[in-house]
Short mmCIF file of C-alpha atoms in Angstrom, two decimals:
data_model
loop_
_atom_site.label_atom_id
_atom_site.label_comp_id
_atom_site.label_asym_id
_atom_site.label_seq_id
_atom_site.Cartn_x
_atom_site.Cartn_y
_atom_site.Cartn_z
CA UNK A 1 -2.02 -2.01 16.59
CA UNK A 2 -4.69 -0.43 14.85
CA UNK A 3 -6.86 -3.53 13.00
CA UNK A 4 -8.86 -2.36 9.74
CA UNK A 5 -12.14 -4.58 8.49
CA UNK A 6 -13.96 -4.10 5.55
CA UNK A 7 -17.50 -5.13 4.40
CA UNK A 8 -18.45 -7.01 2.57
CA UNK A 9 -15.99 -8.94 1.50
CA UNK A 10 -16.94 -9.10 -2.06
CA UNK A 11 -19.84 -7.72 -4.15
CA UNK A 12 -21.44 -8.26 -7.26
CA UNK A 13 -22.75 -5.47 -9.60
CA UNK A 14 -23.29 -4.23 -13.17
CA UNK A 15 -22.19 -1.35 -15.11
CA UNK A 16 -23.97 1.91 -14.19
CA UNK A 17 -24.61 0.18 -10.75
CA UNK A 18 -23.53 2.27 -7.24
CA UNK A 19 -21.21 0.36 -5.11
CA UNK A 20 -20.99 1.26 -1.22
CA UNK A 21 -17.97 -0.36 0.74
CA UNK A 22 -17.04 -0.04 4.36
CA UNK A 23 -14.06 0.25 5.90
CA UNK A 24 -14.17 0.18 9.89
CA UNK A 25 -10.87 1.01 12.24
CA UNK A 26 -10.82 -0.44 15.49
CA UNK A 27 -9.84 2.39 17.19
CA UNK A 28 -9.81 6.53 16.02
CA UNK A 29 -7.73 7.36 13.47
CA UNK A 30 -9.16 10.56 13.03
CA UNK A 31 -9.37 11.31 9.03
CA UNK A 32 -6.39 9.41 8.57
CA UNK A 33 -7.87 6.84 5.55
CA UNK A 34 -6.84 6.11 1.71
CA UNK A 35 -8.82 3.90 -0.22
CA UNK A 36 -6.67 1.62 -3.17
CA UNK A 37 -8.00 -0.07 -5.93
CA UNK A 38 -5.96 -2.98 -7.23
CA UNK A 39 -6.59 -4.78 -10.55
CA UNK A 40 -5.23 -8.28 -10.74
CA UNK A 41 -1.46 -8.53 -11.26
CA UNK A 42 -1.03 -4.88 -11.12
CA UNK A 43 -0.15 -2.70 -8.47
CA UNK A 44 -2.34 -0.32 -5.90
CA UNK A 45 -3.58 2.57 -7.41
CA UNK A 46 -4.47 5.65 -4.33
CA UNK A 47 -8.36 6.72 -5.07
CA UNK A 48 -8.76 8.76 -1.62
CA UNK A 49 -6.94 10.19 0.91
CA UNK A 50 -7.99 11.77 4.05
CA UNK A 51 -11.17 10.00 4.01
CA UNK A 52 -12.62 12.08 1.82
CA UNK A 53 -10.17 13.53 -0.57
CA UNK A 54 -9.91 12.74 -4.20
CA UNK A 55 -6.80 11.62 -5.73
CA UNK A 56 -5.52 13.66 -8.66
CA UNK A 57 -6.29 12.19 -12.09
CA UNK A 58 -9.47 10.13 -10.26
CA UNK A 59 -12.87 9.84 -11.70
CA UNK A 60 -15.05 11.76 -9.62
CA UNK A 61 -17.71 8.90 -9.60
CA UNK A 62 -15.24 7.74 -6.83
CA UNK A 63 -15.65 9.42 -3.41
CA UNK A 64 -15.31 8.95 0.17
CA UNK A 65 -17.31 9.56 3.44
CA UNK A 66 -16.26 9.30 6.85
CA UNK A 67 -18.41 8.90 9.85
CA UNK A 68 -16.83 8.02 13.51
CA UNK A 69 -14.66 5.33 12.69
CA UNK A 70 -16.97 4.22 10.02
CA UNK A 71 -15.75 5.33 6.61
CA UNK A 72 -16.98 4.49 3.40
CA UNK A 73 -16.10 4.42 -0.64
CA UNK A 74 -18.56 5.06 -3.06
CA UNK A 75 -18.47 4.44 -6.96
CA UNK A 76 -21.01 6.41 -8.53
CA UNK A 77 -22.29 4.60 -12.09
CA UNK A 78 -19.85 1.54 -11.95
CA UNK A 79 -17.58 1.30 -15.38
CA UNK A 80 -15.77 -2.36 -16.62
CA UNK A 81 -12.31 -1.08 -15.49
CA UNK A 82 -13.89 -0.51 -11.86
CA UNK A 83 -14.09 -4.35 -11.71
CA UNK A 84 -11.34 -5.04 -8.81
CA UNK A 85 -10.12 -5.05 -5.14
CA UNK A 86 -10.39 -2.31 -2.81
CA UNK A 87 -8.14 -1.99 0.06
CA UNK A 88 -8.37 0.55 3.24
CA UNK A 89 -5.25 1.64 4.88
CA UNK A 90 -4.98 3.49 8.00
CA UNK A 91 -2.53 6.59 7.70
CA UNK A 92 -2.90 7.53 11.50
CA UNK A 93 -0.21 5.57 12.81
CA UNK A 94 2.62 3.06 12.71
CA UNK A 95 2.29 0.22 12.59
CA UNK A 96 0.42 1.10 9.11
CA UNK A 97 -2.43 -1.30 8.36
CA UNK A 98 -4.53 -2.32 5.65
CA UNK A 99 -7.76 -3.62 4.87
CA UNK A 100 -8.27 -7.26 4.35
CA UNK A 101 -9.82 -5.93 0.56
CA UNK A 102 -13.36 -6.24 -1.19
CA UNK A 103 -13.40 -7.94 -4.33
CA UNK A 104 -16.16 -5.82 -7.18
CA UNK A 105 -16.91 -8.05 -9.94
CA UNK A 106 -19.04 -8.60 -12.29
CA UNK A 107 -22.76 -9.82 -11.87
CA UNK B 1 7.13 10.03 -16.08
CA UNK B 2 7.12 9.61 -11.90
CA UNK B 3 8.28 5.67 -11.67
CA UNK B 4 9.44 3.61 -8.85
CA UNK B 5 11.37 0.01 -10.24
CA UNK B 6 12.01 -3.02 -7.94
CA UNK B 7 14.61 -5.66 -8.22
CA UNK B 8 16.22 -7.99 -6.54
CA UNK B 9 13.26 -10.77 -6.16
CA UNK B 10 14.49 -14.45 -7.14
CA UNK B 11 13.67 -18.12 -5.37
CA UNK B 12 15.75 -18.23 -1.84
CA UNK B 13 16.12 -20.97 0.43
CA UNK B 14 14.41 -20.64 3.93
CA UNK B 15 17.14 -19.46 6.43
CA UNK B 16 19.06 -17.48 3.90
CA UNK B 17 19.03 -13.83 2.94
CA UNK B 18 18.11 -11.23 0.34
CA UNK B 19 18.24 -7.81 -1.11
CA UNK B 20 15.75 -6.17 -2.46
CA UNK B 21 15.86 -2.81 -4.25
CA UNK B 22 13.83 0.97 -6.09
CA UNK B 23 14.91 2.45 -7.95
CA UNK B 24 13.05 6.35 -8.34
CA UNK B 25 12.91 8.61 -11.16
CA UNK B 26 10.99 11.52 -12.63
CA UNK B 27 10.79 13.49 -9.01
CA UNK B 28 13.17 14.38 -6.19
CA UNK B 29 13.56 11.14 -4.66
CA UNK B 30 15.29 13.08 -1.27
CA UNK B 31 12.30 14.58 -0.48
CA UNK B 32 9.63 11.62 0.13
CA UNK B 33 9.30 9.24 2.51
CA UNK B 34 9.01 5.85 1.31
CA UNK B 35 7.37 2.35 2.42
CA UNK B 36 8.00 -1.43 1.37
CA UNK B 37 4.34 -3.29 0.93
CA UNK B 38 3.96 -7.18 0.33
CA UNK B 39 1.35 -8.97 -1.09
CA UNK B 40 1.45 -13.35 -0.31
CA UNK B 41 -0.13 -15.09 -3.83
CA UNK B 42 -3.76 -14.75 -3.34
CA UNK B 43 -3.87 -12.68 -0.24
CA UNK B 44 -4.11 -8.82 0.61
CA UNK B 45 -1.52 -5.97 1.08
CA UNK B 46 0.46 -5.68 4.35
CA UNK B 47 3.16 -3.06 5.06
CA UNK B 48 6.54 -3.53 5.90
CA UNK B 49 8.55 -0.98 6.43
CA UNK B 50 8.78 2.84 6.55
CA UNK B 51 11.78 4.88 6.18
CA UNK B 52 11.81 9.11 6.22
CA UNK B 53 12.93 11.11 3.51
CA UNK B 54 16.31 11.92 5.02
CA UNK B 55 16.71 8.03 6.33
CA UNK B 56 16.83 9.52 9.86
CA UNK B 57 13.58 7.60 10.90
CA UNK B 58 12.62 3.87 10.43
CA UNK B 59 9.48 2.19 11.27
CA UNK B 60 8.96 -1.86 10.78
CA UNK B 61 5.52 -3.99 10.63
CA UNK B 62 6.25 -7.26 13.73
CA UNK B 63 6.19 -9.79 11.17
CA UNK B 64 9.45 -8.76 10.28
CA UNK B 65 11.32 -6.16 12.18
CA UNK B 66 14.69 -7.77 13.30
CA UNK B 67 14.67 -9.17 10.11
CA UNK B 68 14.56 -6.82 7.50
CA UNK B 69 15.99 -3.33 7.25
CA UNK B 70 14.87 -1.02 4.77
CA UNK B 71 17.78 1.70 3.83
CA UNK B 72 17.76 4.41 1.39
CA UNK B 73 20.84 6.49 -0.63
CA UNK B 74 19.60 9.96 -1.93
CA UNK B 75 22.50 10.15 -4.03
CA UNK B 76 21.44 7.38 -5.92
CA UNK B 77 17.45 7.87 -5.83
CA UNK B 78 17.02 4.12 -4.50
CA UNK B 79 15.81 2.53 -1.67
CA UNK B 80 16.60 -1.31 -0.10
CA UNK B 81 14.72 -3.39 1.60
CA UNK B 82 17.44 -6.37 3.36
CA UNK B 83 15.68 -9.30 4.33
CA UNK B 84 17.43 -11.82 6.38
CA UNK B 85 16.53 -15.47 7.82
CA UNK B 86 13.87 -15.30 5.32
CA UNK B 87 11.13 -18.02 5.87
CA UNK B 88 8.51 -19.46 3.32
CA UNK B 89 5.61 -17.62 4.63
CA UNK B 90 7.79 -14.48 3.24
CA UNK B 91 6.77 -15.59 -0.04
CA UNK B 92 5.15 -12.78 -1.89
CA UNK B 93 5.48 -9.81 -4.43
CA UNK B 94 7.26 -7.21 -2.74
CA UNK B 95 6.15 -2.95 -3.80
CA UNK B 96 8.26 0.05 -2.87
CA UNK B 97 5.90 3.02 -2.60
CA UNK B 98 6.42 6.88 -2.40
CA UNK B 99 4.54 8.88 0.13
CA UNK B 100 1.69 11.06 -1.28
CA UNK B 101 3.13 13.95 0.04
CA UNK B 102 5.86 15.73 1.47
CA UNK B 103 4.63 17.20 4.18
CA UNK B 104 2.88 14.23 6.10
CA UNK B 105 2.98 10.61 5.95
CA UNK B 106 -0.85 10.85 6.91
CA UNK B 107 -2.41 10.92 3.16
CA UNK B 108 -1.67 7.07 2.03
CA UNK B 109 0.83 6.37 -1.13
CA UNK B 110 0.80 7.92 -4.22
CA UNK B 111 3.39 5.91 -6.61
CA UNK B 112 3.80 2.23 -6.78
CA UNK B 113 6.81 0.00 -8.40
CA UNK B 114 5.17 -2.86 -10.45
CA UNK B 115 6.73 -5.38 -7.68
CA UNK B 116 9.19 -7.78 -7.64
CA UNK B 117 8.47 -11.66 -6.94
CA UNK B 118 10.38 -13.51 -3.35
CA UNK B 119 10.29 -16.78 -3.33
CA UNK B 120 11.09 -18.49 -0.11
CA UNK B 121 11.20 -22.55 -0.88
CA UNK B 122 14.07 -25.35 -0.11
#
């Protein structure tokens, strides 16, 4: 099974801030990567797909990079609703596999 | 609107079994493949269970394939998740989610359900 880690685990910031996370696969999965942002007691909401494509209806202060089997979300100018969890998942191959998450919050 | 609705969830003693369902509306539910995602109080996401747009293909996460079987009628847009010899670590809030897209399950999940609770305690 393909086993997804993320870094760091959680991060503090403040509005208008830039927020890198990484998301590491242990083995290829090609381009194969959505990023999810989850506010408490709601469900996932799909920011990127394909590594680096942007979900329709997404900010575009929200983007994604991929490099080897490195790959990485960026939020551009943080906002107060961008306060939450951020979960990889790997779309290559069954079994599917997400991220243990990255909690943003507040500073 | 797009919406996926679960039901089902309720407090269930360890050993026993129960059904969960989605209910789809606002697209043509025969046309996407759909997943079942859990979440334990406190803890991340983990998926459970795959199932192909026509029901012809099935794919289940270890922790509970033999357990559960996720099922889907297109005539009635909804999909199941059964969940058998359910055990306490099973507690959690249980999503149905569309795939993004019809053409590959390779670009993540697009719509969510809001979740239904499972409660597995004696």
């Amino acid at each position: 099974d393909i086993q997804m880690t993320q870094s760091p685990s959680s991060v503090s910031a403040s509005v208008g801030d830039r927020v890198t996370i990484t998301c590491r696969a242990s083995q290829d999965i090609s381009e194969w990567l959505a990023w999810y942002q989850q506010r408490p007691g709601k469900a996932p909401k799909l920011l990127i797909y394909a590594a680096s494509s942007l979900q329709s209806g997404v900010p575009p202060r929200f983007s994604g990079s991929k490099s080897g089997t490195d790959f990485t979300l960026t939020i551009d100018s943080l906002q107060p609703e961008d306060f939450a969890t951020y979960y990889c998942q790997q779309a290559n191959s069954f079994p599917l596999t997400f991220g243990p998450g990255t909690k943003l919050d507040i500073k | 609107q797009v919406q996926l609705v679960e039901s089902g969830g309720g407090v269930v003693q360890p050993g026993r079994s129960l059904r969960l369902s989605c209910a789809a509306s606002g697209f043509a539910f025969s046309d996407y493949a759909v997943f079942w995602v859990r979440q334990a109080p406190g803890k991340g996401l983990e998926w459970l269970a795959f199932i192909s747009y026509d029901g012809s293909n099935t794919f289940y996460a270890d922790s509970v394939k033999g357990r559960f079987t996720i099922s889907r009628d297109n005539s009635k847009n909804t999909l199941h998740l059964e969940m058998n010899s359910l055990r306490p670590e099973d507690t959690a809030v249980y999503f149905c989610a569309r795939e993004a897209t019809t053409v590959t399950t390779n670009f993540g999940m697009d719509v969510w359900g809001q979740g239904t609770t499972v409660t597995v305690s004696s």
